[in-house]
Amino acid sequence: MNNQTSSFIYFACQQGAEKTIKSSLCEPVGPYRLAYSQKGFVTLKSNLSTPAWSKALPTHPLVRSHGHVLGKFDGDVAEPLIDKILSEFGSLDWEHMHVWQRDIAIPGWNGFEPGRSALAAFLSEKFNEALQSRGDSRRASSEKQHPEDSRIIEIIIDEPNRWWVAAHMVSNREEGWPGGVYAVPIPEDMISRAYLKLAEAIAWSGIEVRAGDRVVEIGSSPGGACQYLLDLGAKVTGIDPAEMDPMVSDHPGFTHWRARSIQVKRKDFAPFRFLICDANVAPNYTLDTIEAIVTYPTSKMEGLILTMKLASWDQADRIPDHLERVRKWGFSKVEARQLAHNRKEYCLTALR
Ligand SMILES: C[S@@+](CC[C@H](N)C(=O)[O-])C[C@H]1O[C@@H](n2cnc3c(N)ncnc32)[C@H](O)[C@@H]1O
C-alpha cells in the first residue's frame, strides 16, 4: 500500500482526554481539523498527504494508539461487514490484523480494564475464519503483539455496528500492541490495580527489573505494585504511612518503612537501583521529592517510574516541563505516556 492519501488519522485515548488531544494537534497549533469523535476515539483530517505506512504520525503523551483511517463500515451483522472489509482491503500489503474496541468506561470502573473486549476477541476469530476460507494466511488477533516494522491493519470497534479500518506501521513497542494496550494477565489475588500499572510501565519503558534488584516504592500501600515486583524476584522496600496487604508485608523479600517519604533520610536510598513513586500527591510535590533523593551524592538510582497525578486534563500541558526537569537530574531516556491502566494520571519513566 504505497499510495499517498490526504491525512485522515485516528487517535485512541482514555475517555476524557479527547479535548486535550484535539487542542494540541488541531489548528491553529497543529495542521489538523476535527472530524468524527467519540469518547476515547478521535479522528482528525488535514490536506497534507501522508503515505499510509508512514511512521511519521503526530502523537501526544495521552495518545494510546494512532493510525491512518482507511474507512468506516456500518452494519448490524458481522459476516457481511467482514466480507466487505476483506474484499476492499484483502489485496493490500498488510501483514497482521489487530481487532480492538475503544474504551467503554474509565479504567478500573466496575471491573473494566482496557484491551479485554470479548467482542473484539469474538470478531477476531470471525475474521480468521473468513481469511482462512479465502486462502489468506494472514491472521487477526485482539491480543497478539507484533514487532517493529510490522504493517498492521486495524479493525476498531467504535460501536458494535460501527467499525473503523485503519493502518499503521509499528515504530515502537506500544504500537505493536492491539489498540496500544499491554494486556497484563490479571492474577486472582491481585492486591490493587497498581499491579497492572507497574507491569505495563515496565513493558512499555523497557526498564529491566531483575531478580535480586533492590527497588523502593514511595506510596506503596496497599501493595499491588510491590506484589508485581516481588513476583519478578526483586527485593522491595515500600514507603507509606498506611498499612500493607499481608500478602506483601509477610513476604521475605519485602521491607516496610512506615513513614512519609520526607521522614526518610536521603542516604537511606543509597542501596536502591530503581525508584517507583505512586503517591497521591501533585506532580510538583512528586518531582520535589524525587529530585531531593536522586541528586543526593550517595544516590545510585538507575531508573525511575513515576505516576504523575493530573488534577485536570489541562495539566497535561505541563508534561514537557516535567520531562525537562527530570533530564536535568542526569537521566538520558526520559519519557511520558498515559498507560492504558492509568486513570487521570500519566507515567513518567527515566533511565540513566
Ligand atoms: C494510589 S495509592 C498507592 C497504591 C500502591 N502503589 C499499590 O501498589 O497498591 C497512594 C498511596 O500514597 C501514599 N502517600 C501519599 N503521600 C505519601 C508520601 N509523601 N510518602 C509516602 N506515601 C505517601 C498514600 O498513603 C497511599 O497509600
mmCIF file with all atom_site columns, C-alpha atoms in Angstrom, residues 96 98 141-146 176-178:
data_model
loop_
_atom_site.group_PDB
_atom_site.id
_atom_site.type_symbol
_atom_site.label_atom_id
_atom_site.label_alt_id
_atom_site.label_comp_id
_atom_site.label_asym_id
_atom_site.label_entity_id
_atom_site.label_seq_id
_atom_site.pdbx_PDB_ins_code
_atom_site.Cartn_x
_atom_site.Cartn_y
_atom_site.Cartn_z
_atom_site.occupancy
_atom_site.B_iso_or_equiv
_atom_site.pdbx_formal_charge
_atom_site.auth_seq_id
_atom_site.auth_comp_id
_atom_site.auth_asym_id
_atom_site.auth_atom_id
_atom_site.pdbx_PDB_model_num
ATOM 1  C CA . HIS A 1 96  ? -1.228 -8.675  10.598 1.00 0.00 ? 96  HIS A CA 1
ATOM 2  C CA . HIS A 1 98  ? -5.454 -6.117  15.114 1.00 0.00 ? 98  HIS A CA 1
ATOM 3  C CA . SER A 1 141 ? -5.789 -11.050 16.821 1.00 0.00 ? 141 SER A CA 1
ATOM 4  C CA . SER A 1 142 ? -7.166 -8.940  19.659 1.00 0.00 ? 142 SER A CA 1
ATOM 5  C CA . GLU A 1 143 ? -4.162 -9.538  21.892 1.00 0.00 ? 143 GLU A CA 1
ATOM 6  C CA . LYS A 1 144 ? -1.100 -10.609 19.911 1.00 0.00 ? 144 LYS A CA 1
ATOM 7  C CA . GLN A 1 145 ? 1.861  -8.197  19.913 1.00 0.00 ? 145 GLN A CA 1
ATOM 8  C CA . HIS A 1 146 ? 3.864  -7.555  16.769 1.00 0.00 ? 146 HIS A CA 1
ATOM 9  C CA . GLY A 1 176 ? 2.783  -3.412  18.291 1.00 0.00 ? 176 GLY A CA 1
ATOM 10 C CA . TRP A 1 177 ? 0.051  -3.908  20.936 1.00 0.00 ? 177 TRP A CA 1
ATOM 11 C CA . PRO A 1 178 ? -3.574 -4.035  19.654 1.00 0.00 ? 178 PRO A CA 1
#
